[in-house]
Amino acid sequence: MIGRRRIASALASLGLWAVCAAFFMPVFWIFLAAFKTRAQILTIPPIWVFHPSLEGLRFMVERQAGAFWQYLLNSVMISALAVTIAVFVAYLAAFSLSRFKPAATDFMMFLLLSIRMVPGAAVVLPLFMMYRSLGWIGSRWAIVLFYAMFSLPFSLWILKGFLDGVSRRFDEAAMVDGASRFHVMFRVVLPQVKPGVVAALIFNMIFVWNEFLFDFILGGERVATIPVALAAGLYTSQGTDWQYIASLTLVYTAPLMVAIFFVQRHLLLGMTFGTVRGEV
Amino acid sequence: MLELKGLTRRFGARAALEAVNLAIAEPRFNVVFGGPGSGKSLLLRLIAGLERPDEGAVWLHGSDVTSTAPQARRLAYVPQSFALYPHLKVFENIAHPLRLAGSPAAEIKQAVARVASTLQISSVLGHYPDQISGGQRQRVAIARGLVRQADIYLLDDPLAGLDYKIREALLDELRDLQERLKALFVYATSNPLETLALADYVHVLVDGRIVDAGPPEQLSGAPKALWTRLNLGYPLTNSLASRLTSADGRLLCENDLFAVCMEEACTAAVDADRVFATFRPEDVRAVPPNEIGERLIDFQAEVGFVEDIGGERILHLATPAGEVLAIHGLDIQIAPPKTRETFRLRPSDVLVYNSVGCFTGRGASAPRRAALDA
Amino acid sequence: MRRPTTALNRTAFVVLASLAALGTLYLGARRAFAQNNAQPVTLTILGISGWTPSELAGKMAPEFQDYAKQTGGLSVRIKFEGAPFSALEQKAATSLAAHSKEYDIIISDSQWLGALSTPGWIVKLNDIIQREPLLKRAEGSFNTITRWAYQTYPYGSDNLWGLPQEGDVLALYVRNDLARDAKNQAAFKDKYGWKLPTSFEEWEQVTWPKFEQIMGFFNRPDQGLYGFAGEYSKTYDFISDHVMSMMWMWGGEIWDSNAHQVYGILNSPQNNAALEYYIALLKYQPPGANTFDINGVIQSLTQGKAFSGLTWAAVGPAILTPEMKDKIIVVPPPGRIVNGKMVRIYCVGGQPWVVNKFIDRQHMRAALEFLKWWYLPETQMRFARLGGNPVAQYVLDRPGFEQIQPWYREYRYMLVTERARDFWHNPTYASLLEVQQEAWTAYATGVVNSAKVANDYAACGQQKILYDAGFARQAPPSSCEEVRLR
Amino acid sequence: MPQPLFTWLLIAPSLALFAVFNILPLLWLVGLSFFRYNLTFGPPPQFAGLKNYTDLMNDRFLWGRLGLTLLFVLLAVGIETVLGALLGYAFWKKRDLPGRRLALTLLFVPMVLAPVAVGTFFKIIYDPMYGVLPYYAARLLRIKPPDLLGSGNLAFPAVLAVDVWMWTPFLIMMTVAALGAVPKALLESAEVDRLTAWQRMRYVVWPHAKFVLMLGVVLRTIDAFKTFDLVSAMTAGGPGNQTQLVSLTIFREAFNDFAIGKASALSLLVLFIAVSLASIYLFVLNYGVLREGK
């Protein structure tokens, strides 16, 4: 009996790994292409084993006369700043909504969620008109703040979920002990909603890191991020540059992959919106 | 040092606390005794500043702090739920109030060590709260509340749910601590034994009102409120629905079990047909059938279930007026269950309360049998 | 706060690693931009990324810096930015709509002249060209189609809004190694009774029916070889350029540019036949050809999947790779015999320079200097040698010009008024384009099964657009209500 | 500081961001939608009343596009939810999967890719001549390599498949998270009570899991409704109009045609639909909560 159960368990493991592999396969194929020559990418039957070439990666760095580094720096700076601002601002609001429950809390939560419902192509237009009249086109901060706004609702929802799960008794105990409001917010309560913070950071990071439309329309060369570089570099005079797409995808997906690997527990916990404490 | 003036807090139409007045001038162990939902937690939270009153004021050390933030009230507080910070180790949890006060590290270490050893949690200082047992957590919470030097300590039912032995030990510790600190302890509990064991002074809270106040001896003797009479003590006080009648110019309290003549000073009841004759189980004595006492109340009852509570036994007596509890030492022989026996009460042990729960009077004597029969 | 030392180390590690990463990035970025020390005037050019002639301009532009310093004493720094074809217009138009000074000179597509000039975003160049001898000389050397395609709006008028950056025509790329193969030659002759063409001159005689025989001959799916590769993609104008070329050759028109009338012209019987014919060519093409963009054609040729391919002369460098250089020749695409005469009419490609109207005088001056420099014979020749397609006749007519690049003979041959034509420069062109791209790709992929329906759909849609915008006098007929793609 | 002031002070930065970057543009959008205004030609903006809206109502193609978009959302979210729930359940059940962390990382990668890159790269993965997928499909099924994006019938399912591939991991993640919200003690007692698998799902798992799961579905619905980069890169709405989702239409109106007035009206219409959809979801969620008496 035990033997049979063990076999069943092994089969289940195998099956689940197969599912993961299947989902990862296209990504793997793209990653593989980063180390292939152009001809190898297009070869049919597909090549799985080959001598890896670093040509694509080297070309990626050299191609835009070194602008690659600036794109990368822009991507890192803009997404890190935007997400940090968003989570910070959202935390303040979530704390207030969760703790003091001002009038119209539910309405505000829904209102903020509605940010997410606006089709990108819809707001980019008036936003563009607005930026134009304010002279914000191409401004770093204007882009960062926009992304921060866009990351707000999700952060707020996650954080409020978690904050609702943290008993007010903690706040009160600390307050009587003499803790200031900010001590309560950041030293007593914040550490307890860490999974929510991590989940909000990662999740919004994924969005901002990949966002193309707004940066392309509202930004300029100065604030161009990797996805914009990607879109701009899809075609070369040699045709579609599969190597470039693959290399760029590899290079800028890797950090997110690593992040997901290391904070997976927090991410999963975070996605429960605070309905669970403990293991997922 | 603590004064509450007409403190009222409403939730919707319901008043959770109504016009609470109390004044405590000297450091003492002050227990707020009340049932669940009586508002005692709320009272403490109001004192701590965690809630704002709708009416009335809180005065600390002679100044009105009603709208002062909790941080500024300089109180120590052990909340009902432990509220231990899960991200901090036990040591840091206990040290938290001291850190906030900016105490030097060495002092903190010393203070934490002291309170931890008092509460016997020195061994878990390096653990996180979720790694220790419930009882330990509770003691950590108490330690955190007590570690700080304050004039006023608010303890919200800190021993609830603890097992008997720890509780006994902690009761002593708390008393000692209060004596050592010479601070005012305001201790909320629904447990009569804790109340009696700890209190220098008791406030009894029923439905948001203080119905009784006084030293515990006084309250266990002749409380003003029926609720106090019924609940302060273990096992609970017997209460029989009775009526007051007039006989020979004296008030007589009658029920299905007995009748008793009331004291001279006895006030008339609001509703003479609905009064409560109360007597403590320990005042009910079993008497040998041959020994007939004049001026005492005797009644027949069938002994039902007998509960052993260690050192004493609680007898559940079936009487015409319903179940009556009696408590006997182990040394006293009692008849086996299901037998009828005679029990006896001293009239002065019977306290009578009126329909709204106010003390009406005390029994003075048993009426003559003849009078009764007539 | 007391934390386990391991955690402290981990935190410290993460912080340090992040700092190190940021530092590296910063240094990398700084190094990359170290050469860009500030200069008084920065001339920013927006061009098409991934498009050889545009990128060549970007590559050559810095040479202008020295020139400007030597001649006019002008201290200029050139900055070149690229946006992909499909997004360039959004980028350029939004920037201009914002009255932004971000880009001084923009490489626009020829059809955008109306859309960019009507709101007054770009400089009208008539007076400037008259004032500047160098530009006047260049202007004088352009032939009619060059002027119309790259300079005028309305199409054919005298309002000059742009100056040609590069010229471009459709070209047929042919695997001459296969054509010259003796076995193929003999077999073809056997089968069709005429000689399989192998030279420019022979190809000049090829008509579409003849070409079909050639395509059929080389269409050998079992060998992984197909006869032809054309463009059919919905992106931008890929299918339109080809289909419109066929229509013109079939005797059709795409609209009446004076009356802005489309309905009844675009969906004429000969246009339906032309569309049908072009889509029917898919049977000689590789799988997936019905969504081919330029890249599809390039890949088919460079990967050896197609015997021939019809695409732009500008992508010559991409097709004539080191492996393919000796195998492929560039010849005029097939013609059609009309009234006993060979007729070839194909879409022109290519892009004009346009100048942002919102820049200050200093930048304007630099921009003009730049344009003047661009038309210097030396610059044009250098552009040619690098693989761009110059348009100044004084360069095209130089002896030996046709030998500079393999496709120059064809390029010169096609860039003449009777063989090249451009489509609408109307401001609504993007909408017009979208409708017909939708209609024609629908037909190409079997969403609709009749060329007539596709053309009706495009004509109705375009008529409505022009009518709604106030250009056309006639509303689309009520029969349009019934026309729909599946 | 008085409490109400502090309360609102904390919310203020969020509201400020929201107001500047969302409300303001939206108001602008509302305003523009009443104007006849094209950036590249025609007279300066002219008040046109409800003309743009009546034009939309009369646009017979628009409804087809909206229908297509709704179909896309319905199918994409439906398939993703079912697949995500099943696989998520399996991953939750098998917590001792060797290398679970790595497995889940691999599983979650598709959703972190840039849609632009995915859309472009899938063009080659799907290519009947150079693509891996058609190649192996052909080998396996002994058919001609299918032309997925170039066929009027297959393009929509092919695009849908990429969306499903990208976003099923998201719902797997949400499912794993949602199931994690079910108290273990309850599950154990359900085991002891010998509830059937269905009963356990219905009465033990669902009440706890549904909030997170539904939230996942809401977020995915909202995002699916806005799908743009992916489709734009992969098919540009083609072939014909087979994948012309409404977000592509908005973008085209706004940034190809520069028909600002019309695009604004269309944007608002779409926004209205999205908000209604989300409201229905949230209503259902709330209603569920009320019914369960929580």
JSON list of C-alpha atoms in Angstrom, two decimals, chain A residues 167 169-170 172-181 183-184 187-189 191-192, chain B residues 45 48 50 70-71 75-77 79 81 83-87 96-97 100 144 148:
[
{"chain": "A", "resi": 167, "resn": "SER", "atom": "CA", "xyz": [-5.55, 43.92, 15.41]},
{"chain": "A", "resi": 169, "resn": "ARG", "atom": "CA", "xyz": [-4.88, 46.27, 19.97]},
{"chain": "A", "resi": 170, "resn": "PHE", "atom": "CA", "xyz": [-1.29, 46.48, 18.76]},
{"chain": "A", "resi": 172, "resn": "GLU", "atom": "CA", "xyz": [-3.37, 50.78, 21.25]},
{"chain": "A", "resi": 173, "resn": "ALA", "atom": "CA", "xyz": [-0.86, 48.95, 23.35]},
{"chain": "A", "resi": 174, "resn": "ALA", "atom": "CA", "xyz": [1.93, 50.85, 21.67]},
{"chain": "A", "resi": 175, "resn": "MET", "atom": "CA", "xyz": [0.12, 54.15, 21.99]},
{"chain": "A", "resi": 176, "resn": "VAL", "atom": "CA", "xyz": [-0.36, 53.75, 25.72]},
{"chain": "A", "resi": 177, "resn": "ASP", "atom": "CA", "xyz": [3.27, 52.76, 25.96]},
{"chain": "A", "resi": 178, "resn": "GLY", "atom": "CA", "xyz": [3.99, 56.19, 24.57]},
{"chain": "A", "resi": 179, "resn": "ALA", "atom": "CA", "xyz": [4.57, 55.45, 20.91]},
{"chain": "A", "resi": 180, "resn": "SER", "atom": "CA", "xyz": [3.96, 58.28, 18.49]},
{"chain": "A", "resi": 181, "resn": "ARG", "atom": "CA", "xyz": [1.54, 57.82, 15.60]},
{"chain": "A", "resi": 183, "resn": "HIS", "atom": "CA", "xyz": [6.11, 54.87, 15.48]},
{"chain": "A", "resi": 184, "resn": "VAL", "atom": "CA", "xyz": [2.87, 52.92, 15.58]},
{"chain": "A", "resi": 187, "resn": "ARG", "atom": "CA", "xyz": [7.59, 50.33, 13.68]},
{"chain": "A", "resi": 188, "resn": "VAL", "atom": "CA", "xyz": [4.69, 48.46, 15.17]},
{"chain": "A", "resi": 189, "resn": "VAL", "atom": "CA", "xyz": [2.24, 47.80, 12.36]},
{"chain": "A", "resi": 191, "resn": "PRO", "atom": "CA", "xyz": [6.58, 44.99, 10.13]},
{"chain": "A", "resi": 192, "resn": "GLN", "atom": "CA", "xyz": [3.46, 42.91, 10.57]},
{"chain": "B", "resi": 45, "resn": "ARG", "atom": "CA", "xyz": [-9.77, 52.15, 27.53]},
{"chain": "B", "resi": 48, "resn": "ALA", "atom": "CA", "xyz": [-6.04, 55.04, 28.81]},
{"chain": "B", "resi": 50, "resn": "LEU", "atom": "CA", "xyz": [-8.00, 54.79, 23.59]},
{"chain": "B", "resi": 70, "resn": "PRO", "atom": "CA", "xyz": [-2.90, 58.10, 25.11]},
{"chain": "B", "resi": 71, "resn": "GLN", "atom": "CA", "xyz": [0.80, 58.64, 24.53]},
{"chain": "B", "resi": 75, "resn": "LEU", "atom": "CA", "xyz": [0.04, 55.06, 31.98]},
{"chain": "B", "resi": 76, "resn": "ALA", "atom": "CA", "xyz": [1.01, 51.45, 31.89]},
{"chain": "B", "resi": 77, "resn": "TYR", "atom": "CA", "xyz": [-1.48, 49.14, 30.29]},
{"chain": "B", "resi": 79, "resn": "PRO", "atom": "CA", "xyz": [-4.57, 44.98, 27.19]},
{"chain": "B", "resi": 81, "resn": "SER", "atom": "CA", "xyz": [-5.80, 40.57, 24.20]},
{"chain": "B", "resi": 83, "resn": "ALA", "atom": "CA", "xyz": [-1.20, 42.29, 21.53]},
{"chain": "B", "resi": 84, "resn": "LEU", "atom": "CA", "xyz": [2.34, 41.00, 21.50]},
{"chain": "B", "resi": 85, "resn": "TYR", "atom": "CA", "xyz": [4.22, 42.26, 18.46]},
{"chain": "B", "resi": 86, "resn": "PRO", "atom": "CA", "xyz": [4.82, 39.14, 16.39]},
{"chain": "B", "resi": 87, "resn": "HIS", "atom": "CA", "xyz": [7.86, 40.60, 14.68]},
{"chain": "B", "resi": 96, "resn": "HIS", "atom": "CA", "xyz": [9.22, 48.18, 23.97]},
{"chain": "B", "resi": 97, "resn": "PRO", "atom": "CA", "xyz": [7.74, 50.74, 26.40]},
{"chain": "B", "resi": 100, "resn": "LEU", "atom": "CA", "xyz": [9.96, 54.31, 23.59]},
{"chain": "B", "resi": 144, "resn": "ARG", "atom": "CA", "xyz": [5.30, 44.46, 29.12]},
{"chain": "B", "resi": 148, "resn": "ARG", "atom": "CA", "xyz": [7.56, 50.58, 32.94]}
]
